[in-house]
Coordinates of C-alpha atoms and ligand atoms in Angstrom, one line a residue:
X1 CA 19.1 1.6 15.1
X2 CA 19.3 -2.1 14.6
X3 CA 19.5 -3.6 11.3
X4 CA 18.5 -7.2 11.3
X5 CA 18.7 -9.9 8.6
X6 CA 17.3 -12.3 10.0
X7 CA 14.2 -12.3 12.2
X8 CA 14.4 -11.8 16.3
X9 CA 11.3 -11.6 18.0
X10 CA 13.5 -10.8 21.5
X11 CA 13.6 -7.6 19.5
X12 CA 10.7 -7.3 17.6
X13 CA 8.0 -9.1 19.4
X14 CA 5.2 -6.5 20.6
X15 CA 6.4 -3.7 17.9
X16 CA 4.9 -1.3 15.9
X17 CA 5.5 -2.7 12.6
X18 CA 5.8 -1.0 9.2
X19 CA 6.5 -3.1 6.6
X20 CA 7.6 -1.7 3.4
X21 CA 9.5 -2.8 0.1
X22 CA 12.1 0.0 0.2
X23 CA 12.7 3.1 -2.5
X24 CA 11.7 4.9 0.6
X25 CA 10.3 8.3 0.6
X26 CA 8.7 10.6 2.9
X27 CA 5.0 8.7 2.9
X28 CA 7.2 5.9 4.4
X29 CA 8.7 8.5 6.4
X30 CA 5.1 9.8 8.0
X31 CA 4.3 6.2 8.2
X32 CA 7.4 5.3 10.7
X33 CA 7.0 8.8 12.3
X34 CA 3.1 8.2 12.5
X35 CA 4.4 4.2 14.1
X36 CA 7.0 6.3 16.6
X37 CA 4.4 8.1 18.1
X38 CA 2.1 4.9 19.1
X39 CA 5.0 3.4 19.9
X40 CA 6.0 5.9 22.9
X41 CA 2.2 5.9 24.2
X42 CA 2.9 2.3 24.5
X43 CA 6.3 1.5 25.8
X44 CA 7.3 -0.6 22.8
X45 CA 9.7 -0.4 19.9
X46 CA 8.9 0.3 16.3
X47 CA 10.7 -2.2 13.3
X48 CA 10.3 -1.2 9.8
X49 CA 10.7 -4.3 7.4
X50 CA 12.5 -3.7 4.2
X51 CA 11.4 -6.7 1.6
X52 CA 10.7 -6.4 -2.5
X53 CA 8.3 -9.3 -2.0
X54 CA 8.8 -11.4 -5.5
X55 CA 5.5 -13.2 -4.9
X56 CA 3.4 -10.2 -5.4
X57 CA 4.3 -8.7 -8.5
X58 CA 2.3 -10.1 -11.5
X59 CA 5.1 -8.4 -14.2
X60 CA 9.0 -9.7 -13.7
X61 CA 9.6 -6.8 -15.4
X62 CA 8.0 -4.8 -12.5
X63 CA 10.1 -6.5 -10.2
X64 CA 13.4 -6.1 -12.0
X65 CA 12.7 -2.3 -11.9
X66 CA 11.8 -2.0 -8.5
X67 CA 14.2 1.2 -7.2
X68 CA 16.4 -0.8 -4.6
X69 CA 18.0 1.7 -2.3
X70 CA 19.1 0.2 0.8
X71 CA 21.6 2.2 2.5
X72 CA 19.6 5.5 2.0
X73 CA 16.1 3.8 2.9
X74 CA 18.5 2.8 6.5
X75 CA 19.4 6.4 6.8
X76 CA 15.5 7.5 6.3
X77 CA 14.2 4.7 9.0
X78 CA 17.0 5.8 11.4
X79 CA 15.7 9.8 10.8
X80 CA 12.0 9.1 10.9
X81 CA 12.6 6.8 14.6
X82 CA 12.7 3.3 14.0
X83 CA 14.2 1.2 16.7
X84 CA 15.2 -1.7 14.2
X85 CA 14.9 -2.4 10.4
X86 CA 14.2 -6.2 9.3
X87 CA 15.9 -6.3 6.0
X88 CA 15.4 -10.3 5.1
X89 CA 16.8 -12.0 1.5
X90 CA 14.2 -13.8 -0.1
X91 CA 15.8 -17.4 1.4
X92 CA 14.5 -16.5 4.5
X93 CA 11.3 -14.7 4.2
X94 CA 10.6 -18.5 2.0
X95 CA 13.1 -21.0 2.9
X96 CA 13.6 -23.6 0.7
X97 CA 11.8 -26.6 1.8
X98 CA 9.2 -24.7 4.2
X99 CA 6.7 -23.5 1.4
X100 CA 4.9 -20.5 2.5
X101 CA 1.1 -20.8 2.7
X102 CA -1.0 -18.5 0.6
X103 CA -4.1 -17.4 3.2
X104 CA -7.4 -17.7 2.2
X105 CA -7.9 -14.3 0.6
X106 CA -10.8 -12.2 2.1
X107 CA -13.7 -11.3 -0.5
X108 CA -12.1 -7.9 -0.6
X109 CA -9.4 -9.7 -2.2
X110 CA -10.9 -11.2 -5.1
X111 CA -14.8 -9.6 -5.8
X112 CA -14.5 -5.5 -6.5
X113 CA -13.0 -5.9 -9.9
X114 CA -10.3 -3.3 -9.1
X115 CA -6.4 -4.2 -8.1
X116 CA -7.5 -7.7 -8.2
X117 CA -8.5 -7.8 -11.7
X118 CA -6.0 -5.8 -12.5
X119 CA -3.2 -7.6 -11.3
X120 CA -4.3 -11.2 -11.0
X121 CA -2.2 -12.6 -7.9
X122 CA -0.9 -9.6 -6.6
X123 CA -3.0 -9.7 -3.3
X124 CA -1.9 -13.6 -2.8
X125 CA 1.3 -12.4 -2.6
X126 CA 0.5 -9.5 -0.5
X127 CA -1.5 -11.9 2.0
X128 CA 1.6 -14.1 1.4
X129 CA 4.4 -11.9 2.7
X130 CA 2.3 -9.8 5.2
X131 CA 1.2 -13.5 7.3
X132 CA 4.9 -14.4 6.9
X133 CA 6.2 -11.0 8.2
X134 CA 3.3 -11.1 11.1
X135 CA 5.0 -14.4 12.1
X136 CA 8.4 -13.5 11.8
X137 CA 8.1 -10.4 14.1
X138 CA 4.6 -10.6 16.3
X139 CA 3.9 -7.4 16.7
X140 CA 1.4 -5.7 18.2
X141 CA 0.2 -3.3 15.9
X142 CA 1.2 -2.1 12.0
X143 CA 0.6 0.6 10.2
X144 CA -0.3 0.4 6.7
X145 CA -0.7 3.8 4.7
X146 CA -4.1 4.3 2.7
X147 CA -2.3 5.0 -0.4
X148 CA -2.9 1.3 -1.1
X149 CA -6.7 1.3 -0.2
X150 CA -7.7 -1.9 -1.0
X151 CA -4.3 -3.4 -0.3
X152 CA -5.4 -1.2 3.5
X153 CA -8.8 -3.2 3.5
X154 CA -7.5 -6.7 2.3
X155 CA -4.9 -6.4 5.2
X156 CA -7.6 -6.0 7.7
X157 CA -9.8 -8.0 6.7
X158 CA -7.2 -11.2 6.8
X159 CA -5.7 -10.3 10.0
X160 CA -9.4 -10.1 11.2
X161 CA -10.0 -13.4 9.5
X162 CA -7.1 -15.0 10.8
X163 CA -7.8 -13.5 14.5
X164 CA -4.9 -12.0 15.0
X165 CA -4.0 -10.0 17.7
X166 CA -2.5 -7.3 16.0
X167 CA -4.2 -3.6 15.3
X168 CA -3.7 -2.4 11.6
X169 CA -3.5 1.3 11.4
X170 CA -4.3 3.1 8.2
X171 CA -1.6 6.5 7.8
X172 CA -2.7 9.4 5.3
X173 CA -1.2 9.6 1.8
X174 CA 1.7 11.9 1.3
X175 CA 1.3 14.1 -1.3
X176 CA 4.0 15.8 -4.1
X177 CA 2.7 19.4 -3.7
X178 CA 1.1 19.5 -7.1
X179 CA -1.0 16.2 -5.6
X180 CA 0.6 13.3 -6.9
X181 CA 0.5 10.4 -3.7
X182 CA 4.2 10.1 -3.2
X183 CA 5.6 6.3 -4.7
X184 CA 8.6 4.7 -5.6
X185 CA 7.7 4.4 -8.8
X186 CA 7.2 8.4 -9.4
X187 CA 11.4 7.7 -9.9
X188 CA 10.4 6.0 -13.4
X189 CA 8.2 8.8 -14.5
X190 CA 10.2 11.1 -17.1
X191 CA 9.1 15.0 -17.4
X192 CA 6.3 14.4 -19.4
X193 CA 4.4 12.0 -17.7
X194 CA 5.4 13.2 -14.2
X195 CA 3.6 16.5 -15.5
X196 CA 0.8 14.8 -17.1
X197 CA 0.6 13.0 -13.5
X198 CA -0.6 15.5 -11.6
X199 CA -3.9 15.3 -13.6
X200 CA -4.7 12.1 -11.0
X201 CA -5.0 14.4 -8.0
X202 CA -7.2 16.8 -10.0
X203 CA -9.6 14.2 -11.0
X204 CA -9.9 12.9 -7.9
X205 CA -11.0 16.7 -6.5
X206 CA -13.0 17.2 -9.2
X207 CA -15.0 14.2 -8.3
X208 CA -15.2 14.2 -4.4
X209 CA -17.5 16.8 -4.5
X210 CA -20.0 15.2 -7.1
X211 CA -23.5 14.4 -5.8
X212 CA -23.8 10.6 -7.2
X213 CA -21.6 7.7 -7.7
X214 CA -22.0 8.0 -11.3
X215 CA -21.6 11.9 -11.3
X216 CA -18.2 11.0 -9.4
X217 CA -17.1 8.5 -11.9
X218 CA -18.2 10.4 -15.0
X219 CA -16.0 12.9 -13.9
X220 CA -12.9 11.0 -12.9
X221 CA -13.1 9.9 -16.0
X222 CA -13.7 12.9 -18.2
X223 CA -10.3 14.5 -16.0
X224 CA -8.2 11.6 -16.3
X225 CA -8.4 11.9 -20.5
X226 CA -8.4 16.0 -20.3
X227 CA -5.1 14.9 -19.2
X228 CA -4.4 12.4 -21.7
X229 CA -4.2 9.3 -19.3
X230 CA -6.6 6.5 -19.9
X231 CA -7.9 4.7 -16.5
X232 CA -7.5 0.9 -16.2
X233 CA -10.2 1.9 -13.7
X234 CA -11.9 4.7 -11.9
X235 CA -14.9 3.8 -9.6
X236 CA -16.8 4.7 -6.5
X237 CA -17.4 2.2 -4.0
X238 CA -18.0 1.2 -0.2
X239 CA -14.9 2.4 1.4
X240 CA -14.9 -0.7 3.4
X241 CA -15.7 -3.8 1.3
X242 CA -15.0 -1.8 -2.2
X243 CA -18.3 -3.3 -3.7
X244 CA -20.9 -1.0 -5.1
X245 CA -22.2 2.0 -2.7
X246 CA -24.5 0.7 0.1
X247 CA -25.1 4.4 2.0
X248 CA -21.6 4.1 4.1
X249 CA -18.2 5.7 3.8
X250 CA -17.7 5.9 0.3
X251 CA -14.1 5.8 -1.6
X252 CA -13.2 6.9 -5.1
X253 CA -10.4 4.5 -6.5
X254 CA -8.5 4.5 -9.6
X255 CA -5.5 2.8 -11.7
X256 CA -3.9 4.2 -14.8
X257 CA -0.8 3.9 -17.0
X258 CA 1.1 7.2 -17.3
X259 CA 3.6 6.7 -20.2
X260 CA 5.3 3.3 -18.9
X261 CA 4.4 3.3 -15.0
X262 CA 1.1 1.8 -13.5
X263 CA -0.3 4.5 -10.7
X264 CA -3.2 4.2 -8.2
X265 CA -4.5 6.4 -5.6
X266 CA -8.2 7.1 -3.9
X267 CA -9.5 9.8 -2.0
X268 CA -13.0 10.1 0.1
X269 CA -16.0 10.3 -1.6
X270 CA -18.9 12.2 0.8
X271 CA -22.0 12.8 -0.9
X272 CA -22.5 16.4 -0.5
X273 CA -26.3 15.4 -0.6
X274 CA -26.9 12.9 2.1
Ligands
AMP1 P1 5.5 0.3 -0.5 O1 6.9 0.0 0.1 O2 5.5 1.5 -1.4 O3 4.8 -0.9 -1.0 O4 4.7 0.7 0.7 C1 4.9 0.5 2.1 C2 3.8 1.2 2.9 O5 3.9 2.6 2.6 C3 2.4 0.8 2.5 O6 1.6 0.6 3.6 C4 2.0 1.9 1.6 O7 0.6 2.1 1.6 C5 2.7 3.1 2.3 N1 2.8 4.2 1.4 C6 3.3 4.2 0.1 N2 3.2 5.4 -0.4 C7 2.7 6.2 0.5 C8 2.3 7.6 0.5 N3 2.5 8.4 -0.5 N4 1.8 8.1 1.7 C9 1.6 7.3 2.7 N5 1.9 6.0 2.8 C10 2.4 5.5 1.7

């Protein structure tokens, strides 16, 4: 496997692409796997990128803490199949001097209320690094995992918006086996909380098989506290543009604070009903 500071589009041009900011665990594991497999069907190579993207975190606390693991997060993209891993400083994802457009952000980006209320800027950055990594490499497709739903529909709605040629594919969440989605920053969750945790994937459960949006919401809501964690949010909404139900695929969503560390996660939400 390749390991690349710097970009080379000899190499990467026409890849499967999963970008990533590192800590890696075994959803970014499924995710290169998941790449790997496309990749073969299609004769092409698959590059994982490697970036803790400063522009999108709206705490420099948050940043500071991000888990930064590189020689193991090597070993795991080597394991799960990649071809080559783009590991870029910060000088040259934005080089001094070339300042780094923010894209317009698509609605999904700024009206639901949720991540982007949340954490004001966060999706500039995203939209940020993700044109500036789509530039660097060209690739033909990249697989983004639904863990980060809206972060999933904000990325496809600016590559649509920006027309270009590039497939984004949405990979399952990995799950801890009591439920928790697997994330880097589970790392920062001590016993307690990581116990209390597991109450997420139970609301969630409890709630996909409610008959109305508000049946679904009342009872994320009333799980979450059972387990003593207060939401930041917990809504059902269009899976697609995340604004209130409009009779398609539906998604519940929700953010919450356990002990120090900001979670999210999402599951379907089918109307047993309609
Ligand atoms: P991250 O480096 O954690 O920001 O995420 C890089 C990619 O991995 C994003 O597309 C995430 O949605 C995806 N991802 C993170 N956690 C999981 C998980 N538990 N299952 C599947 N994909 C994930």
């Amino acid at each position: 496997m390749l390991v690349l500071q710097q970009p080379d589009q000899a190499i990467t041009r026409g890849c499967v692409l999963v970008p990533t900011m590192g800590a890696l665990h075994a959803g970014h594991a499924a995710l290169i796997r998941q790449a790997r497999t496309l990749a073969d069907a299609r004769g092409c190579p698959v590059v994982a990128t490697i970036f803790v993207n400063p522009t999108q975190f709206n705490e420099s606390t948050d940043f500071d803490a991000y888990p930064r693991t590189l020689d193991a997060d090597l070993t795991l993209c080597d394991q799960a199949g990649a071809d080559a891993v783009l590991a870029p400083t910060p000088a040259v994802v934005y080089p001094q001097g070339d300042p780094t457009p923010v894209p317009t952000l698509p609605a999904v980006a700024t009206e639901p209320g949720l991540e982007d209320a949340f954490r004001p800027g966060h999706f500039a950055g995203v939209c940020q690094v993700v044109a500036r990594l789509f530039d660097m490499t060209r690739p033909a497709a990249a697989v983004f995992g639904e863990k980060d739903w809206q972060q999933l529909q904000v990325i496809r709605a600016m590559t649509a918006e920006q027309r270009r040629p590039i497939e984004i594919i949405p990979a399952p969440t990995v799950r801890e086996p009591d439920g928790l989605a697997m994330s880097s920053r589970n790392t920062r969750l001590d016993p307690g909380a990581r116990r209390q945790a597991a109450g997420i994937a139970v609301a969630l459960n409890a709630a996909a098989t409610q008959p109305t949006p508000a049946h679904a919401e009342s009872t994320l809501r009333k799980t979450l506290i059972a387990h003593a964690i207060q939401p930041e949010y917990a809504a059902v909404r269009d899976a697609e543009t995340l604004l209130t139900p409009s009779g398609g695929p539906c998604r519940l969503l929700l953010a919450a604070r356990v002990g120090t560390v900001r979670l999210i996660d999402n599951a379907p939400w089918n109307p047993v009903n309609s």
